[in-house]
Tab-separated table of C-alpha atoms in Angstrom:
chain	number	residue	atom	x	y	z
U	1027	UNK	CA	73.129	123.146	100.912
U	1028	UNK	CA	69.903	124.877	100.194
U	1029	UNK	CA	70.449	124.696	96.347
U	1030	UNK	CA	67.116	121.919	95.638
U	1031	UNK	CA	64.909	123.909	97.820
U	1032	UNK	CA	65.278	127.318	96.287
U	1033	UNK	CA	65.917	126.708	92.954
U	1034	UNK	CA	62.353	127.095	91.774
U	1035	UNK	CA	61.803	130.259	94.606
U	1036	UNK	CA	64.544	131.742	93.126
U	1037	UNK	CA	63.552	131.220	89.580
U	1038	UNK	CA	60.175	133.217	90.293
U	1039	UNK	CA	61.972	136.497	91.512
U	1040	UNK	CA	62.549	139.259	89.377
U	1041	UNK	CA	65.241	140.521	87.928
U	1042	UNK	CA	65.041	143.644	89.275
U	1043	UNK	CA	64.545	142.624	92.700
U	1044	UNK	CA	66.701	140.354	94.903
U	1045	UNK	CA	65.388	136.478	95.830
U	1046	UNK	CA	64.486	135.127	98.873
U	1047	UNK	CA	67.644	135.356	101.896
U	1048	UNK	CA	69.348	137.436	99.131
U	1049	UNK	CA	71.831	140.299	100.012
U	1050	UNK	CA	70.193	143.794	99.778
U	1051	UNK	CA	72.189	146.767	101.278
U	1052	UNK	CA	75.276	147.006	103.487
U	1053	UNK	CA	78.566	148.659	102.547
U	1054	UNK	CA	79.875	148.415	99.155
U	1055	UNK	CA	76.986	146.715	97.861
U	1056	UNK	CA	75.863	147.928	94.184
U	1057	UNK	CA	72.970	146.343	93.750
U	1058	UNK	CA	69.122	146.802	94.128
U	1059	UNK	CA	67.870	147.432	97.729
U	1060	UNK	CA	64.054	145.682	96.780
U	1061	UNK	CA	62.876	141.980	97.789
U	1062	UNK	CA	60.204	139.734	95.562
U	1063	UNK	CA	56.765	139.620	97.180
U	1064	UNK	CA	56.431	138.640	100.948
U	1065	UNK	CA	60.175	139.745	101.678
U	1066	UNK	CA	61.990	143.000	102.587
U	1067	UNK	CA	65.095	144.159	103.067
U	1068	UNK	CA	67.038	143.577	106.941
U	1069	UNK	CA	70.291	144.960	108.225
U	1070	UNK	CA	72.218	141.612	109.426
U	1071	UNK	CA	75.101	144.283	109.909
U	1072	UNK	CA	77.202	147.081	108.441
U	1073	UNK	CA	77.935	145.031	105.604
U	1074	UNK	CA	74.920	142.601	105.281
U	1075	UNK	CA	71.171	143.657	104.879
U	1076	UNK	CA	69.414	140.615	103.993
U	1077	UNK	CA	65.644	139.724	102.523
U	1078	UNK	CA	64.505	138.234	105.032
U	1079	UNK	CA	60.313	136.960	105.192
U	1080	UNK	CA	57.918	139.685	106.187
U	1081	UNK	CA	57.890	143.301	106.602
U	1082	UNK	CA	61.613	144.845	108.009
U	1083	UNK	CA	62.407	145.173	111.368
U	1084	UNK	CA	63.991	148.667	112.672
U	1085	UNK	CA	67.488	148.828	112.423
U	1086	UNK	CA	70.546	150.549	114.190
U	1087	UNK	CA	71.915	151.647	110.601
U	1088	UNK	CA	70.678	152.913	107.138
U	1089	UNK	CA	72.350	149.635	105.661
U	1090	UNK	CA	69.383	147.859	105.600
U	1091	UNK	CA	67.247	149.952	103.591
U	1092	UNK	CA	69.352	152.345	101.639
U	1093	UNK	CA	72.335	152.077	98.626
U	1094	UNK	CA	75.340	152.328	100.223
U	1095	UNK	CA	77.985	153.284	97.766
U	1096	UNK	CA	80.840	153.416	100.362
U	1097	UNK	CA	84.546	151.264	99.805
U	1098	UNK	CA	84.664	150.696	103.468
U	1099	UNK	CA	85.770	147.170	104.202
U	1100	UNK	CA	84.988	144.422	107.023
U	1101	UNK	CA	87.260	144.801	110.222
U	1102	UNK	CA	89.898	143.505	109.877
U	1103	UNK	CA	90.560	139.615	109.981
U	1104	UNK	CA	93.258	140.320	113.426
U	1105	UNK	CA	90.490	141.794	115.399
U	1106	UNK	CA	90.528	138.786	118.372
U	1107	UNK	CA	90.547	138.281	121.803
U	1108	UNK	CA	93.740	137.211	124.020
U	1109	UNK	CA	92.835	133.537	124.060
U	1110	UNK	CA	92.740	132.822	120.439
U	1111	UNK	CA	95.036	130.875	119.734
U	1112	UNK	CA	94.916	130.934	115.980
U	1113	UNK	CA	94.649	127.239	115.468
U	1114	UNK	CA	91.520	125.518	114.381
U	1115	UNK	CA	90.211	121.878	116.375
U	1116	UNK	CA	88.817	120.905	112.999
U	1117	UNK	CA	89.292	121.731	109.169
U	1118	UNK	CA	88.064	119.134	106.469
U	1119	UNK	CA	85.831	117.931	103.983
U	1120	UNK	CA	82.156	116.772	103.614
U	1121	UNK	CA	81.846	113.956	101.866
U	1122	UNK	CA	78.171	113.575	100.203
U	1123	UNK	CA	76.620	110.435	98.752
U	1124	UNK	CA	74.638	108.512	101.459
U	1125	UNK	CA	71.990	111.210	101.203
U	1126	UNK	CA	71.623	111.499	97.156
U	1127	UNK	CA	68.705	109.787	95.665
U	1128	UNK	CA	66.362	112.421	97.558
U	1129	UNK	CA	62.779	111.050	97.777
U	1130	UNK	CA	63.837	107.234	96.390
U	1131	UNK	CA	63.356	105.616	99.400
U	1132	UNK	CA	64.845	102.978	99.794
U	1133	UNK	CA	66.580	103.137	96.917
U	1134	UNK	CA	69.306	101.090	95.892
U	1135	UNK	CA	73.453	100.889	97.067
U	1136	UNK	CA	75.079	101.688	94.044
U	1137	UNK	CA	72.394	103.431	91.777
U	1138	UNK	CA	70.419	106.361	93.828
U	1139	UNK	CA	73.010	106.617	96.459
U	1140	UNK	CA	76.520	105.845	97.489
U	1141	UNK	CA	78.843	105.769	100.412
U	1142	UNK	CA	82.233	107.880	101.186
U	1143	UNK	CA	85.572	105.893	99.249
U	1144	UNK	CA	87.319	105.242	102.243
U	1145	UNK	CA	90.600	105.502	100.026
U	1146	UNK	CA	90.057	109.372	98.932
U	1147	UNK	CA	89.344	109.944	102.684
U	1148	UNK	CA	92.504	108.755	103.366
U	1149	UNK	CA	94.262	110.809	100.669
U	1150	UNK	CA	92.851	113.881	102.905
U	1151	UNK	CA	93.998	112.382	105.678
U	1152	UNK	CA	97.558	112.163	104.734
U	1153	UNK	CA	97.230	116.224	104.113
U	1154	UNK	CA	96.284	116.910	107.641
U	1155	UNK	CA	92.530	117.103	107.421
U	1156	UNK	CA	91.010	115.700	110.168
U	1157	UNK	CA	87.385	115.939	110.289
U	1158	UNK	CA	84.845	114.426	108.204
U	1159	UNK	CA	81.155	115.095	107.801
U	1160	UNK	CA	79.423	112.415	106.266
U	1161	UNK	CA	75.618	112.652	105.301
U	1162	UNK	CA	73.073	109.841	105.384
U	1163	UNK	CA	69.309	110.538	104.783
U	1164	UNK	CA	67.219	109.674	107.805
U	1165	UNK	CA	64.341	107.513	105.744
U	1166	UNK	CA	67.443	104.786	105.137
U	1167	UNK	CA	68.628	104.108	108.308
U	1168	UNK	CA	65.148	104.249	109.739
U	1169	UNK	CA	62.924	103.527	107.134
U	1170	UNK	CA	59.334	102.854	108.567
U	1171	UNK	CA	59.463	105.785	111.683
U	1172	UNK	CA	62.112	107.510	113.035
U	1173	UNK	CA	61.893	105.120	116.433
U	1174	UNK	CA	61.452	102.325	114.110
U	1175	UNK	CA	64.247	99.364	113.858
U	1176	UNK	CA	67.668	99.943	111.854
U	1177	UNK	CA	67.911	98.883	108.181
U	1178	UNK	CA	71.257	96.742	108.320
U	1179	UNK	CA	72.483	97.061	105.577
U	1180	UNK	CA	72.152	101.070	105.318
U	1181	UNK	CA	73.358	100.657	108.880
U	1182	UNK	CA	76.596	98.560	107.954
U	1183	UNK	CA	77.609	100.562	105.195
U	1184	UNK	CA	77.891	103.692	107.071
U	1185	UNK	CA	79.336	102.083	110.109
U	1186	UNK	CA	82.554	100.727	108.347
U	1187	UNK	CA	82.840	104.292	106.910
U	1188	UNK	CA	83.087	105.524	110.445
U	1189	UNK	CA	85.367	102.608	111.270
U	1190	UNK	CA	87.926	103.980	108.770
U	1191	UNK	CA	87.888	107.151	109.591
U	1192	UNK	CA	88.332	107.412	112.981
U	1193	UNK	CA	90.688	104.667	113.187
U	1194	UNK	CA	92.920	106.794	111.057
U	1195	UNK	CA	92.603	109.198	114.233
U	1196	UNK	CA	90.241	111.346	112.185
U	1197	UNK	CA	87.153	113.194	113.474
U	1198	UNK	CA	83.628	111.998	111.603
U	1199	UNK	CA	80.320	114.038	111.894
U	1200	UNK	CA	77.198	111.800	111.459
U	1201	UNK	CA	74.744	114.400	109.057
U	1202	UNK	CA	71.102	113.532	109.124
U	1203	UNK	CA	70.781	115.419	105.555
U	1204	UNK	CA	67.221	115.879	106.109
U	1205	UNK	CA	66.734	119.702	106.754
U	1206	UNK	CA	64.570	119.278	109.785
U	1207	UNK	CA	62.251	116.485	107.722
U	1208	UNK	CA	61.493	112.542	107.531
U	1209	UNK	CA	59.728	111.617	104.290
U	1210	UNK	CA	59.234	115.216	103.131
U	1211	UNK	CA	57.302	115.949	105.995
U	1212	UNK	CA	58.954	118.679	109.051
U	1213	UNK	CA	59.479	116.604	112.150
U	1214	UNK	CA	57.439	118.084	114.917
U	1215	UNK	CA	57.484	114.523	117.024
U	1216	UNK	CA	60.058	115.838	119.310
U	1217	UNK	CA	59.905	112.314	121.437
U	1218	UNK	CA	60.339	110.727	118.503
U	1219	UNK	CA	63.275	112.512	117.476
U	1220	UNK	CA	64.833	111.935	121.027
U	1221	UNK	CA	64.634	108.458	121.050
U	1222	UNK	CA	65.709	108.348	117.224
U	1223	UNK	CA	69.312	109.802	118.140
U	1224	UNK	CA	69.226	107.863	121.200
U	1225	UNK	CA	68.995	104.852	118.684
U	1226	UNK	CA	71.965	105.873	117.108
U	1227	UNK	CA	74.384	107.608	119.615
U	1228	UNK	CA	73.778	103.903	121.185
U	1229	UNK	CA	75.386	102.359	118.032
U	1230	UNK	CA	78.759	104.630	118.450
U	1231	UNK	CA	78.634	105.297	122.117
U	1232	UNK	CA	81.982	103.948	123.031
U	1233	UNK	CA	83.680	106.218	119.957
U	1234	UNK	CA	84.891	109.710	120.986
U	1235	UNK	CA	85.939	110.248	117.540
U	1236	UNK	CA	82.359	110.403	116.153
U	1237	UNK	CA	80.085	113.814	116.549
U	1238	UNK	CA	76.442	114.275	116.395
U	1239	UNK	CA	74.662	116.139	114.174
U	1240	UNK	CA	71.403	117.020	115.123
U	1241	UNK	CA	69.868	117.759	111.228
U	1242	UNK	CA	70.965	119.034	108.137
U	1243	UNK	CA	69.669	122.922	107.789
U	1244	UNK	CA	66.381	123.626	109.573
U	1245	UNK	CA	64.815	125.638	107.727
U	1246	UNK	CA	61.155	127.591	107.220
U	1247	UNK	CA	60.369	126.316	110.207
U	1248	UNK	CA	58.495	127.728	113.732
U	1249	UNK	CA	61.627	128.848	115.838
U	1250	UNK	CA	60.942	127.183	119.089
U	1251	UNK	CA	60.333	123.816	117.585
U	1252	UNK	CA	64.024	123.730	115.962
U	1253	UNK	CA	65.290	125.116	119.316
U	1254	UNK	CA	63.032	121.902	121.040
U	1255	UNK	CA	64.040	119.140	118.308
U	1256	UNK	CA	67.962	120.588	119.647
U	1257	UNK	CA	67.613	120.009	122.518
U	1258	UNK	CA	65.550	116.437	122.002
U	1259	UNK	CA	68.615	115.116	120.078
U	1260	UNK	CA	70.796	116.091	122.903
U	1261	UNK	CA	68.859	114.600	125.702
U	1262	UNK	CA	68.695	111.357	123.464
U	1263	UNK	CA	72.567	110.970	122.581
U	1264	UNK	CA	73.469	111.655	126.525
U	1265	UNK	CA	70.401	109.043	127.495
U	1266	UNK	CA	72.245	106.454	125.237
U	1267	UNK	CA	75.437	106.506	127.283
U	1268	UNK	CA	77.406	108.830	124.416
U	1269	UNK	CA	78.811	111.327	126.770
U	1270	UNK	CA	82.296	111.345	125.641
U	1271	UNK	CA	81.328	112.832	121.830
U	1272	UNK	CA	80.825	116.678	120.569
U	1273	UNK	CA	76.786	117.664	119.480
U	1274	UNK	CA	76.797	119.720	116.454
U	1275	UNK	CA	73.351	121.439	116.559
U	1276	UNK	CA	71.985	123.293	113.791
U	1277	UNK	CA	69.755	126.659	113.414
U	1278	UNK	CA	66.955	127.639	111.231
U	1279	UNK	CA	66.822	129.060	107.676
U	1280	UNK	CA	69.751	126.594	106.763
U	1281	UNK	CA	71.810	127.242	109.616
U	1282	UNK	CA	73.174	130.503	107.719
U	1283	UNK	CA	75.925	132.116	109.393
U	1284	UNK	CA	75.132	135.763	107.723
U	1285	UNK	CA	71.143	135.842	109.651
U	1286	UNK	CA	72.042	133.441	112.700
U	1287	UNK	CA	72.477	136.455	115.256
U	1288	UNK	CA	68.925	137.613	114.269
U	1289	UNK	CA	67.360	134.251	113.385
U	1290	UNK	CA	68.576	131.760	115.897
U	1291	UNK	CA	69.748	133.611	119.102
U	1292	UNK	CA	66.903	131.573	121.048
U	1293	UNK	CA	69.557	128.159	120.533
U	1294	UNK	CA	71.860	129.987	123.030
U	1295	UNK	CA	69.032	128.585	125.822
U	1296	UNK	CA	69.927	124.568	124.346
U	1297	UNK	CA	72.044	123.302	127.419
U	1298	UNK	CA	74.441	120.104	127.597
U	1299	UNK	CA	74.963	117.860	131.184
U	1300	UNK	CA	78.632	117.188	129.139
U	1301	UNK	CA	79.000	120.579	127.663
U	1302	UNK	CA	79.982	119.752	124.396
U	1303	UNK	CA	77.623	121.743	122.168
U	1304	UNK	CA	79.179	123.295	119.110
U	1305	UNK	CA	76.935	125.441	116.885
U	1306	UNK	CA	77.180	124.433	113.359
U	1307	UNK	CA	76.469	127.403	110.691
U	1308	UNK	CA	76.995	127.178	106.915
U	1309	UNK	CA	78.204	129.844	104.766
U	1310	UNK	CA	78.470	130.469	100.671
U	1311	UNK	CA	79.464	133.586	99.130
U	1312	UNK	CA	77.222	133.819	95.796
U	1313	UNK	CA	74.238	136.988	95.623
U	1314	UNK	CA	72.104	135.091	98.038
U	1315	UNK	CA	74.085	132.334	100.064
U	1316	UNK	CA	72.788	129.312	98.494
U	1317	UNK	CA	75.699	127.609	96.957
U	1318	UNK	CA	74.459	127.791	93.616
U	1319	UNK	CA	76.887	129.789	91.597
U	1320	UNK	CA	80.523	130.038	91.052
U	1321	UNK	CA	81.052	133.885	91.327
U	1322	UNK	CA	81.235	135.191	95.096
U	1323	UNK	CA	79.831	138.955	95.812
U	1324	UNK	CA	83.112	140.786	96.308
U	1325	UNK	CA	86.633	139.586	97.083
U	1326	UNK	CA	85.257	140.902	101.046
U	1327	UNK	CA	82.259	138.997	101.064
U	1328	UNK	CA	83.197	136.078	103.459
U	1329	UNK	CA	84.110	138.364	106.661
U	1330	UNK	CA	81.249	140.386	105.857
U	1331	UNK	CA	79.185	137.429	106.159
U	1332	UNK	CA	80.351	135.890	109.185
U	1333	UNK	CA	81.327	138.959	111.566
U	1334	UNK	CA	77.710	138.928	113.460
U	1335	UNK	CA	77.834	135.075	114.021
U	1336	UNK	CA	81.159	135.758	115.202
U	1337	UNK	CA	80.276	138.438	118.011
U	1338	UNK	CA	77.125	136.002	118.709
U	1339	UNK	CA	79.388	133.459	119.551
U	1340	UNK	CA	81.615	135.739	122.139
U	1341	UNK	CA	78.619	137.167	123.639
U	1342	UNK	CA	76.983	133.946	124.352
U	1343	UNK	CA	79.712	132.072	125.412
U	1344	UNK	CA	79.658	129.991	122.839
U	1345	UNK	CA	81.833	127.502	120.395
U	1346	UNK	CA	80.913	127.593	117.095
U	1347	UNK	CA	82.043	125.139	113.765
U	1348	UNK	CA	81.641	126.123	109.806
U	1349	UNK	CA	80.172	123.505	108.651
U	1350	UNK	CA	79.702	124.160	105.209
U	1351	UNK	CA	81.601	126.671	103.332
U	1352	UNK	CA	82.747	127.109	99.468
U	1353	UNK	CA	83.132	129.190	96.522
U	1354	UNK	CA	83.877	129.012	92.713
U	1355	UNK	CA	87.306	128.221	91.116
U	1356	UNK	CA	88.045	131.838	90.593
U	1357	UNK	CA	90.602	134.637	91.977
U	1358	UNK	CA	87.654	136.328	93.585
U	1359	UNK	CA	86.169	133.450	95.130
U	1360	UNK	CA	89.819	132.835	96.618
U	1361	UNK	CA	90.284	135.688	98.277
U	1362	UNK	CA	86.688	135.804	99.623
U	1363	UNK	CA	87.521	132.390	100.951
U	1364	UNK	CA	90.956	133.361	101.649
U	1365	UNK	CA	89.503	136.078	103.849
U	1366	UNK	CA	86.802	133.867	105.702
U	1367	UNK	CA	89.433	131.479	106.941
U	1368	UNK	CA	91.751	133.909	108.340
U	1369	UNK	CA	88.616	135.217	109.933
U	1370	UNK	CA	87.846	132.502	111.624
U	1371	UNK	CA	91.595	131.401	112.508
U	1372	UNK	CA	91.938	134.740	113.972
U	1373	UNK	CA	88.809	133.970	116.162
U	1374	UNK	CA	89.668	130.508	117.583
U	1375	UNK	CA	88.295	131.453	120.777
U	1376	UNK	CA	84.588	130.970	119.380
U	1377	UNK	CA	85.727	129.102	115.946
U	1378	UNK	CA	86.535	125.317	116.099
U	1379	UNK	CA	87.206	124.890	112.725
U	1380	UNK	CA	85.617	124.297	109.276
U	1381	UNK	CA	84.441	121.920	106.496
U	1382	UNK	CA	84.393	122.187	102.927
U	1383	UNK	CA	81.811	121.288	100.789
U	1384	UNK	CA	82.500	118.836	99.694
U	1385	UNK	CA	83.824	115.719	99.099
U	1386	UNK	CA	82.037	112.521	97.059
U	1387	UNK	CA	82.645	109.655	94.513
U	1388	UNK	CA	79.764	110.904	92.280
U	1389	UNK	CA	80.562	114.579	92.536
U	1390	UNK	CA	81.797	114.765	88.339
U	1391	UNK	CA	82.572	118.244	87.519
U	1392	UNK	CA	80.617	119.865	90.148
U	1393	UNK	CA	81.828	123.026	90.856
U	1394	UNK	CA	82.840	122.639	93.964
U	1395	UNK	CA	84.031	118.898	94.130
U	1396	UNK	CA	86.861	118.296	96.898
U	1397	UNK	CA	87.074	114.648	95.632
U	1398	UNK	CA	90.868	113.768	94.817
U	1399	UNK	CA	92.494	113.572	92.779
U	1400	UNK	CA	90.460	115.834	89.808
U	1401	UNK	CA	87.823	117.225	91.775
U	1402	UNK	CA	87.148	120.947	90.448
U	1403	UNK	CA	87.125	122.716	94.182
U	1404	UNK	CA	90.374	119.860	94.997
U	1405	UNK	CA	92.555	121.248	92.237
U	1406	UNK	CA	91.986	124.695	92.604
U	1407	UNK	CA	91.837	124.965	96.345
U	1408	UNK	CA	93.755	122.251	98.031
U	1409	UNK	CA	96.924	124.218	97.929
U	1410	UNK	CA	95.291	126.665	100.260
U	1411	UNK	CA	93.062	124.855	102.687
U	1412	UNK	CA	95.897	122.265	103.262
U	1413	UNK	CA	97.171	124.947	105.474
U	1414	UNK	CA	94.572	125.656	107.676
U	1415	UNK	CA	95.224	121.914	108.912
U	1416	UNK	CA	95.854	121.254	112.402
């Protein structure tokens, strides 16, 4: 999520004009077609304009810059190709808590951070979700430089959490939550980085159940270095002997499905001796895709969002994994979500699957909590993502 990184850009805007990587035009959208300073308005595609840094780039339609007024809807969630099979790889939870404490480093087990309960996991499990990403923040494991020796303890912990899950038969994503950073500062040590996941893919080379994930939502970052730090963590995890395992690799400006064909096409170029890549995007359905906010655009807003990742995918040959998705415990919200996930199960060609966020023994009443058995985003939506299940 990009929710700590924003807040205070999003704070600054205007009311009368929309934030940064806010939603600006596109069909059916009410609302005001003007950025805040340094932003304007982009068509993403019939149904998405976007503010987007800088001045606006030409577009194909009159989405990007004008009010559209019209009722016309997304295409519709059947449009496919004749090898979808309309069954996801993957569906599941995050599960947060290794990462918290941000900036208390080392911080203490217990107090700034926390691992994954193994036994809510397992809960999951026994509904048919089967894929688990579980963040860790970089600075723990590695605490003096990112080629630096392991902490043990940090290193323990997260390993027995891995244990359980994929002994269960589960899949577990490894999540770097460090949005392209190591101590606050954007990783541009590309050698570094490489022998970093080398470092670790060694640790869980003989597991096929565990993927790699590159880093946690690139973001405001130059384009070619998060296409080079990609393909660095790649390199590394297939030096280390880890050639049975998928690579989840991530794009810039958080790895947002709704921009990625017009932010991140470069990452089609990352390549894979094992051929395993899967490109992760993230997706929320509040005014400007951060996650922030329990109401969701329109009912409509999750296909919207996701249709030009979608043909990115098929056009690149690609596979492609949500890694993040939500919305608020409200009918709206439901069928937005309701519509995004028979989106992407009617597009299993290029979709593997998706994760909820998310998961988390420390989670309270957050809005979106997927922790059982009283988690907020558990009781409202379990009954429906349960069936998206392999």
């Amino acid at each position: 999520m990009k929710a700590t990184i924003l807040a205070s850009t999003f704070a600054a805007g205007a009311l009368a004009q929309n934030g940064a990587w806010g939603q600006c035009g596109g069909n059916g959208w009410s609302g005001t077609t003007s950025c805040i300073s340094g932003y304007s308005c982009n068509y993403v595609n019939d149904w998405y304009s976007q503010c987007q840094p800088g001045t606006a780039a030409p577009t194909t339609t009159a989405a990007a810059t004008t009010l559209v007024t019209s009722t016309k809807t997304a295409p519709p969630a059947t449009t496919t190709t004749a090898t979808a099979s309309g069954k996801f790889k993957w569906f599941g939870v995050n599960e947060a808590g290794g990462e918290f404490g941000d900036g208390i480093f080392p911080g203490r087990w217990g107090t700034e951070f926390t691992f994954p309960d193994t036994n809510t996991i397992q809960t999951l499990r026994s509904q048919g979700y089967n894929i688990f990403r579980v963040g860790f923040a970089m600075e723990r494991l590695v605490p003096n430089t990112l080629t630096s020796s392991f902490d043990n303890g940090y290193l323990t912990n997260l390993t027995q959490v891995v244990n359980s899950v994929t002994n269960s038969g589960a899949y577990i994503v490894l999540d770097p939550h460090n949005y392209g950073r190591y101590y606050g500062k954007i990783i541009t040590d590309t050698a570094a980085f490489k022998t970093f996941w080398q470092n670790v893919a060694a640790k869980f080379a003989s597991n096929s159940k565990v993927i790699f994930d590159t880093n946690n939502e690139y973001n405001t970052m130059d384009q070619t270095l998060v296409l080079n730090l990609n393909q660095a963590a790649i390199d590394g995890i297939r030096a280390a002997g880890a050639t049975s395992q998928y690579i989840f690799v991530e794009g810039n400006q958080w790895t947002g499905a709704w921009s990625w064909n017009v932010t991140n096409t470069n990452l089609a170029a990352l390549t894979d001796p094992e051929n395993k890549i899967v490109y992760e995007m993230h997706q929320y359905l509040d005014s400007d895709s951060s996650g922030t906010s329990t109401s969701c655009v329109s009912s409509e807003i999750g296909v919207q969002r996701i249709v030009g990742a979608t043909a990115w995918l098929r056009a690149n040959g690609k596979k492609g994994v949500l890694g993040e998705f939500a919305g608020g415990a409200n009918s709206v919200c439901k069928a937005a979500v309701t519509g995004l996930l028979e989106h992407l199960k009617a597009n299993t060609d290029v979709w593997e699957g998706a994760l909820w966020w998310a998961a988390g023994p420390w989670w309270g009443d957050y809005m979106y909590s997927f922790e059982p058995p009283s988690g907020t985003g558990y009781t409202y939506y379990n009954s429906l993502l349960k069936t998206y299940t392999p």
